[in-house]
CSV table of C-alpha atoms and ligand atoms in Angstrom, one decimal:
chain,number,residue,atom,x,y,z
A,26,MET,CA,113.9,119.2,91.7
A,27,ILE,CA,115.3,116.6,89.4
A,28,TYR,CA,118.9,116.2,88.4
A,29,ASN,CA,120.9,113.6,86.5
A,30,SER,CA,124.6,112.7,86.4
A,31,PHE,CA,125.1,112.5,82.7
A,32,GLU,CA,124.0,115.7,81.1
A,33,ASP,CA,126.7,118.2,80.4
A,34,THR,CA,125.2,121.3,82.1
A,35,GLY,CA,126.8,124.7,82.8
A,36,LEU,CA,126.2,124.1,86.5
A,37,LEU,CA,128.2,120.8,86.4
A,38,ARG,CA,131.0,122.4,84.5
A,39,VAL,CA,131.3,125.2,87.0
A,40,LEU,CA,131.2,122.8,89.9
A,41,LYS,CA,133.8,120.5,88.3
A,42,PHE,CA,136.1,123.4,87.8
A,43,LEU,CA,135.7,124.7,91.4
A,44,LYS,CA,136.4,121.1,92.7
A,45,GLU,CA,139.5,120.8,90.6
A,46,HIS,CA,140.8,124.2,91.8
A,47,ASN,CA,139.6,124.1,95.4
A,48,THR,CA,142.9,125.5,96.9
A,49,GLU,CA,142.6,128.9,95.2
A,50,TYR,CA,140.1,131.6,94.6
A,51,LEU,CA,138.8,131.7,91.0
A,52,SER,CA,137.6,135.0,89.5
A,53,GLY,CA,134.3,135.2,87.8
A,54,GLN,CA,136.1,136.4,84.7
A,55,ASP,CA,138.5,133.4,84.7
A,56,LEU,CA,135.6,131.0,85.1
A,57,SER,CA,133.7,132.7,82.3
A,58,ASP,CA,136.8,132.6,79.9
A,59,VAL,CA,137.7,129.0,80.6
A,60,LEU,CA,134.2,127.6,80.5
A,61,HIS,CA,133.0,129.9,77.6
A,62,ILE,CA,129.9,131.1,79.5
A,63,SER,CA,129.0,134.7,80.5
A,64,ARG,CA,129.9,136.1,83.9
A,65,VAL,CA,126.2,136.4,84.7
A,66,ALA,CA,125.8,132.7,83.9
A,67,VAL,CA,128.8,131.9,86.2
A,68,TRP,CA,127.2,133.9,89.0
A,69,LYS,CA,123.8,132.1,88.5
A,70,HIS,CA,125.5,128.7,88.6
A,71,ILE,CA,127.4,129.6,91.8
A,72,LYS,CA,124.1,130.6,93.5
A,73,LYS,CA,122.6,127.3,92.4
A,74,ILE,CA,125.6,125.3,93.6
A,75,GLN,CA,125.3,127.1,97.0
A,76,ALA,CA,121.6,126.3,97.1
A,77,LEU,CA,122.4,122.7,96.6
A,78,GLY,CA,124.3,122.7,99.9
A,79,TYR,CA,127.9,123.3,98.7
A,80,THR,CA,129.9,126.0,100.5
A,81,VAL,CA,131.4,128.4,98.0
A,82,GLU,CA,133.2,131.3,99.6
A,83,SER,CA,133.3,134.5,97.6
A,84,LYS,CA,135.9,137.3,98.2
A,85,GLN,CA,135.8,140.6,96.6
A,86,LYS,CA,138.5,141.1,93.9
A,87,GLU,CA,139.6,137.4,94.4
A,88,GLY,CA,136.5,135.4,93.3
A,89,TYR,CA,135.1,132.0,94.4
A,90,LYS,CA,136.4,129.0,96.3
A,91,LEU,CA,134.7,125.7,97.0
A,92,THR,CA,135.3,124.9,100.7
A,93,LYS,CA,132.7,122.2,101.5
A,94,LYS,CA,130.8,119.5,99.6
A,95,SER,CA,127.1,119.2,99.8
A,96,ASP,CA,125.4,116.6,102.1
A,97,LEU,CA,122.7,115.9,99.5
A,98,LEU,CA,122.7,112.6,97.6
A,99,LEU,CA,123.4,114.3,94.3
A,100,PRO,CA,123.7,112.1,91.3
A,101,TRP,CA,127.1,113.3,90.1
A,102,GLU,CA,128.5,112.7,93.7
A,103,ILE,CA,127.4,109.1,93.4
A,104,THR,CA,128.9,108.5,90.0
A,105,ASN,CA,132.1,110.4,90.8
A,106,GLU,CA,134.9,108.0,91.8
A,107,LEU,CA,132.5,105.1,91.7
A,108,ASP,CA,134.5,101.9,91.2
A,109,THR,CA,131.9,99.8,89.5
A,110,LYS,CA,131.9,98.8,85.8
A,111,LEU,CA,128.2,99.3,85.2
A,112,LEU,CA,126.0,99.6,88.2
A,113,GLY,CA,125.2,103.2,89.2
A,114,GLN,CA,127.2,104.7,86.4
A,115,GLN,CA,124.1,106.7,85.5
A,116,ALA,CA,122.1,108.4,88.2
A,117,TYR,CA,118.9,110.3,88.6
A,118,TYR,CA,118.1,112.4,91.7
A,119,TYR,CA,114.9,113.7,93.1
A,120,ASP,CA,114.7,115.9,96.1
A,121,SER,CA,111.2,114.5,96.6
A,122,VAL,CA,109.3,111.9,94.7
A,123,ASP,CA,106.3,109.6,95.1
A,124,SER,CA,108.4,106.5,94.9
A,125,THR,CA,111.8,105.8,93.2
A,126,GLN,CA,110.5,102.4,92.4
A,127,THR,CA,107.6,103.8,90.2
A,128,GLU,CA,110.1,106.2,88.5
A,129,ALA,CA,112.5,103.3,87.9
A,130,LEU,CA,109.8,101.1,86.4
A,131,LYS,CA,109.0,103.9,83.9
A,132,ILE,CA,112.7,104.3,83.0
A,133,ALA,CA,113.2,100.6,82.7
A,134,ASN,CA,110.8,100.4,79.8
A,135,GLU,CA,112.6,103.2,77.9
A,136,SER,CA,116.2,102.3,78.4
A,137,ASN,CA,118.4,99.2,78.1
A,138,LYS,CA,121.2,100.7,80.0
A,139,GLU,CA,122.5,98.5,82.9
A,140,GLY,CA,122.4,99.6,86.5
A,141,ILE,CA,120.7,103.0,86.3
A,142,ILE,CA,120.1,104.3,89.9
A,143,ILE,CA,117.2,106.5,90.9
A,144,ILE,CA,117.6,108.2,94.3
A,145,ALA,CA,115.4,110.4,96.3
A,146,GLU,CA,116.0,112.6,99.4
A,147,LYS,CA,112.5,111.7,100.5
A,148,GLN,CA,109.5,109.7,99.1
A,149,THR,CA,105.9,110.7,99.6
A,150,GLY,CA,104.4,107.3,98.6
A,151,GLY,CA,107.2,104.9,99.4
A,152,LYS,CA,106.3,101.3,98.7
A,153,GLY,CA,107.1,98.3,100.8
A,154,ARG,CA,106.7,94.6,100.2
A,155,SER,CA,103.2,93.0,100.1
A,156,GLY,CA,101.6,96.4,99.2
A,157,ARG,CA,102.6,98.0,102.5
A,158,LYS,CA,103.7,101.6,102.8
A,159,TRP,CA,107.3,102.5,103.3
A,160,ILE,CA,107.9,105.5,105.5
A,161,SER,CA,110.7,107.5,103.7
A,162,PRO,CA,111.5,110.9,105.4
A,163,LYS,CA,114.6,113.0,104.6
A,164,GLY,CA,117.6,111.4,106.2
A,165,GLY,CA,117.1,107.9,104.9
A,166,ILE,CA,118.6,106.4,101.8
A,167,TRP,CA,115.9,105.5,99.3
A,168,PHE,CA,116.8,104.3,95.8
A,169,SER,CA,116.0,101.9,93.0
A,170,ILE,CA,118.3,100.2,90.5
A,171,ILE,CA,117.4,98.9,87.1
A,172,LEU,CA,119.0,95.7,85.9
A,173,HIS,CA,118.7,93.6,82.8
A,174,PRO,CA,120.2,90.3,84.0
A,175,LYS,CA,121.7,87.7,81.8
A,176,PHE,CA,121.1,85.0,84.4
A,177,ASP,CA,118.5,82.3,84.0
A,178,ILE,CA,115.0,82.9,85.2
A,179,SER,CA,115.6,80.1,87.8
A,180,ASN,CA,117.9,82.5,89.6
A,181,ILE,CA,115.3,85.1,90.1
A,182,THR,CA,114.2,83.9,93.5
A,183,LEU,CA,117.8,84.0,94.7
A,184,PHE,CA,118.2,87.6,93.6
A,185,PRO,CA,116.5,89.3,96.6
A,186,ILE,CA,118.6,87.2,98.9
A,187,ALA,CA,121.8,88.0,97.0
A,188,SER,CA,121.0,91.7,97.1
A,189,SER,CA,120.5,91.7,100.9
A,190,LEU,CA,123.9,90.0,101.3
A,191,ALA,CA,125.4,92.8,99.2
A,192,LEU,CA,124.0,95.5,101.4
A,193,SER,CA,125.1,93.7,104.5
A,194,ASN,CA,128.6,93.4,103.1
A,195,ALA,CA,128.6,97.1,102.3
A,196,ILE,CA,127.4,98.1,105.8
A,197,GLU,CA,130.1,95.9,107.3
A,198,LYS,CA,132.8,97.4,105.1
A,199,THR,CA,131.9,101.1,105.5
A,200,CYS,CA,130.3,101.3,108.9
A,201,LYS,CA,132.1,98.3,110.6
A,202,ILE,CA,128.7,97.0,111.8
A,203,THR,CA,127.5,93.5,111.4
A,204,THR,CA,123.8,93.2,110.4
A,205,GLU,CA,121.6,90.2,110.7
A,206,LEU,CA,119.7,88.9,107.6
A,207,LYS,CA,116.1,88.0,108.0
A,208,TRP,CA,114.5,86.0,105.3
A,209,PRO,CA,114.0,86.9,102.5
A,210,ASN,CA,115.8,90.3,102.4
A,211,ASP,CA,115.5,92.4,105.6
A,212,LEU,CA,118.5,93.7,107.3
A,213,THR,CA,118.2,94.0,111.1
A,214,ILE,CA,120.3,95.2,114.0
A,215,LYS,CA,119.5,93.5,117.3
A,216,GLY,CA,116.3,92.1,115.7
A,217,LYS,CA,115.0,95.5,114.6
A,218,LYS,CA,114.6,96.4,110.9
A,219,LEU,CA,117.3,98.6,109.5
A,220,ALA,CA,116.7,98.1,105.8
A,221,GLY,CA,114.3,96.5,103.4
A,222,MET,CA,114.2,95.6,99.7
A,223,LEU,CA,111.6,95.2,97.1
A,224,VAL,CA,112.1,93.5,93.7
A,225,ASP,CA,109.8,94.1,90.7
A,226,ALA,CA,110.4,91.8,87.8
A,227,SER,CA,109.3,92.1,84.2
A,228,LEU,CA,109.3,88.8,82.4
A,229,GLU,CA,108.8,88.0,78.7
A,230,SER,CA,108.3,84.5,77.5
A,231,ASN,CA,110.3,82.9,80.3
A,232,LYS,CA,113.1,85.5,80.1
A,233,ILE,CA,113.9,88.4,82.4
A,234,GLU,CA,113.3,91.7,80.7
A,235,ASN,CA,114.3,93.8,83.6
A,236,LEU,CA,114.5,93.7,87.4
A,237,VAL,CA,114.0,96.8,89.5
A,238,LEU,CA,115.5,96.5,93.0
A,239,GLY,CA,114.2,99.1,95.5
A,240,VAL,CA,116.4,99.6,98.6
A,241,GLY,CA,115.3,101.5,101.7
A,242,ILE,CA,117.9,102.1,104.4
A,243,ASN,CA,117.0,103.8,107.7
A,244,PHE,CA,120.2,105.9,107.7
A,245,GLU,CA,119.6,109.0,109.7
A,246,VAL,CA,116.0,108.8,110.6
A,247,ASN,CA,114.1,108.9,113.9
A,248,SER,CA,113.4,105.3,114.5
A,249,LYS,CA,111.2,106.0,117.5
A,250,GLU,CA,108.9,108.2,115.4
A,251,ILE,CA,108.7,105.6,112.6
A,252,GLU,CA,107.9,102.9,115.3
A,253,LYS,CA,105.0,105.0,116.6
A,254,VAL,CA,103.5,105.1,113.1
A,255,LEU,CA,104.1,101.4,112.3
A,256,LYS,CA,103.4,99.9,115.8
A,257,ASN,CA,100.0,98.3,114.9
A,258,THR,CA,100.7,97.3,111.3
A,259,PRO,CA,101.3,93.7,110.2
A,260,ASN,CA,104.9,92.4,110.2
A,261,PHE,CA,106.1,95.1,112.5
A,262,TYR,CA,109.1,94.1,114.6
A,263,GLY,CA,110.8,97.3,115.5
A,264,VAL,CA,112.9,99.9,113.6
A,265,SER,CA,116.5,100.7,113.9
A,266,SER,CA,118.6,103.4,112.3
A,267,LEU,CA,122.3,103.6,111.4
A,268,SER,CA,122.6,107.0,113.1
A,269,GLU,CA,122.1,105.2,116.4
A,270,GLN,CA,125.3,103.3,115.8
A,271,LYS,CA,128.7,104.7,116.6
A,272,ASN,CA,130.5,104.6,113.2
A,273,LYS,CA,129.4,107.6,111.3
A,274,ILE,CA,130.0,107.6,107.5
A,275,LYS,CA,128.6,109.6,104.6
A,276,PRO,CA,125.6,108.1,102.9
A,277,ILE,CA,127.2,108.5,99.5
A,278,GLN,CA,130.1,106.2,100.6
A,279,LEU,CA,127.6,103.6,101.7
A,280,ILE,CA,125.7,103.8,98.4
A,281,GLN,CA,128.9,103.5,96.4
A,282,SER,CA,130.0,100.5,98.5
A,283,PHE,CA,126.7,98.8,98.0
A,284,LEU,CA,126.8,99.3,94.2
A,285,LEU,CA,130.2,97.6,94.2
A,286,GLU,CA,129.1,94.7,96.4
A,287,LEU,CA,126.0,94.3,94.3
A,288,GLU,CA,128.0,94.2,91.1
A,289,LYS,CA,130.2,91.4,92.5
A,290,ILE,CA,127.2,89.4,93.6
A,291,TYR,CA,125.4,90.0,90.4
A,292,GLU,CA,128.4,88.7,88.5
A,293,GLN,CA,128.3,85.6,90.7
A,294,LEU,CA,124.6,85.1,89.8
A,295,ASN,CA,125.4,85.6,86.2
A,296,ASN,CA,128.0,82.8,86.5
A,297,ASN,CA,125.6,80.6,88.4
A,298,GLN,CA,127.7,80.6,91.6
A,299,ARG,CA,124.7,80.1,93.8
A,300,LYS,CA,126.3,78.0,96.6
A,301,LYS,CA,128.7,80.8,97.5
A,302,ILE,CA,125.9,83.3,97.9
A,303,ILE,CA,123.8,81.0,100.0
A,304,LEU,CA,126.6,80.1,102.2
A,305,LYS,CA,127.5,83.7,103.0
A,306,TRP,CA,123.9,84.6,103.5
A,307,THR,CA,123.4,81.8,105.9
A,308,GLU,CA,126.4,82.9,108.0
A,309,ARG,CA,124.6,86.2,108.6
A,310,SER,CA,121.1,84.8,108.8
A,311,SER,CA,119.0,85.3,111.9
A,312,THR,CA,116.3,83.0,110.4
A,313,ILE,CA,118.0,79.7,109.8
A,314,GLY,CA,117.8,77.5,112.9
A,315,LYS,CA,114.8,79.3,114.3
A,316,LYS,CA,111.2,78.2,114.7
A,317,ILE,CA,109.2,80.4,112.4
A,318,GLU,CA,105.7,81.0,111.2
A,319,VAL,CA,104.7,82.3,107.8
A,320,GLU,CA,101.4,83.1,106.1
A,321,THR,CA,101.6,81.8,102.5
A,322,HIS,CA,99.0,81.7,99.7
A,323,GLN,CA,98.6,78.1,100.5
A,324,GLY,CA,98.0,78.8,104.2
A,325,LYS,CA,100.1,79.0,107.4
A,326,VAL,CA,103.4,77.2,107.6
A,327,LYS,CA,105.0,76.7,111.0
A,328,GLY,CA,108.2,74.8,111.7
A,329,ASP,CA,112.0,75.0,111.9
A,330,ALA,CA,113.8,77.1,109.3
A,331,ILE,CA,116.3,74.5,108.0
A,332,LYS,CA,118.2,76.1,105.1
A,333,ILE,CA,118.0,78.2,101.9
A,334,ASP,CA,117.7,76.0,98.9
A,335,ASP,CA,119.6,76.5,95.6
A,336,ASP,CA,116.7,78.4,94.3
A,337,GLY,CA,116.4,80.8,97.2
A,338,GLY,CA,113.4,79.0,98.7
A,339,LEU,CA,113.3,78.7,102.5
A,340,VAL,CA,113.1,75.1,103.6
A,341,VAL,CA,110.8,74.7,106.7
A,342,LYS,CA,110.3,71.4,108.5
A,343,ASP,CA,107.7,70.4,111.0
A,344,GLU,CA,107.0,66.9,112.5
A,345,GLU,CA,105.0,65.8,109.5
A,346,LYS,CA,106.5,67.4,106.4
A,347,THR,CA,109.1,69.6,104.8
A,348,SER,CA,107.9,72.6,102.8
A,349,LYS,CA,109.6,75.2,100.8
A,350,ILE,CA,108.5,78.9,100.7
A,351,PHE,CA,109.4,81.5,98.2
A,352,ALA,CA,107.4,84.5,99.5
A,353,GLY,CA,105.8,85.8,102.6
A,354,ASP,CA,106.7,87.6,105.8
A,355,ILE,CA,108.1,85.4,108.5
A,356,ILE,CA,107.8,85.7,112.2
A,357,HIS,CA,110.6,84.3,114.3
A,358,LEU,CA,109.0,82.3,117.1
A,359,THR,CA,112.3,81.5,119.0
A,360,LYS,CA,115.1,84.0,119.9
B,409,LIG,C1,110.2,96.2,102.5
B,409,LIG,O1,111.0,95.8,103.4
B,409,LIG,O2,108.9,96.2,102.7
B,409,LIG,C2,110.8,96.8,101.2
B,409,LIG,C3,111.0,98.3,101.4
B,409,LIG,C4,111.6,98.9,100.1
B,409,LIG,C5,111.7,100.4,100.2
B,409,LIG,C6,112.4,101.0,99.1
B,409,LIG,S1,112.8,102.7,99.4
B,409,LIG,C7,113.3,102.9,97.7
B,409,LIG,C8,112.3,102.1,96.9
B,409,LIG,N1,111.2,102.9,96.5
B,409,LIG,C9,110.1,102.5,97.1
B,409,LIG,O3,108.9,103.0,96.9
B,409,LIG,N2,110.3,101.4,97.8
B,409,LIG,C10,111.7,101.0,97.7
């Protein structure tokens, strides 16, 4: 099943009307007259709306009344009452897809629109960093966002860091939970991975054509089950899930909050306000100040994580030298 937020379909018109009049019963005839569609079409749309998880009560002689919203991450629920200027204003939804990142990369080549979001209830071939698999069952929040940044290419290595800060801010605001940031862009709770991000960049003659940011949040997933599968894989350090925390919120609220936080940080990047981002990221960082180890293309680097440089690189110092790393999975050697 694929849906989008921007096509004017009969289903959306019926749903919108039910939402706007959810204190009263609406007869099939009234809906048909107001929306200029047949009564059979009204009935079919109502069945579809119910199949999408909305509760629509129907009473003989009185008609239909919407009494509960759907729990699905439907695209029009994301764009509805979204406070951003650009990000997330157009949404695509899949009940199941191979990878939202793959879909987003296809769309990115066809559209210049800023901030399109592609969201899936579950992924069958979710992709993680460094070619790893990303386990994406129903219950998690899996999406990709397409951006066409104005910022200079030199900011590109800071972008993953900035995005993880945006997600951490959103989780703090909506769930009242403080997450730790593990370089470059993992979010953790008590050292266990809660969310990860993936950035695919398309560059053309030293300019950024588009960036596709993939975000995976273990929202309501069984972390123990995922741990069992991942236990013996590289870079495994435990899995946590937001459902294990006390403060329950709706996933749509978290996505909307993230889009808003990302838009703010994206503007800061566009205005070259790097220092502010690095400072905030460092405050939440579980990496800076620790002894770390990382496998880079140039070999193993081991030392103290000193700071994030202006370009997003992680500065690591040992007794002999100071190095800067831009990619790789780090291991924290000290608590
Ligand atoms: C990582 O930490 O390794 C990055 C994980 C990124 C997972 C997300 S889920 C949505 C998007 N689609 C994918 O296939 N991957 C990203």
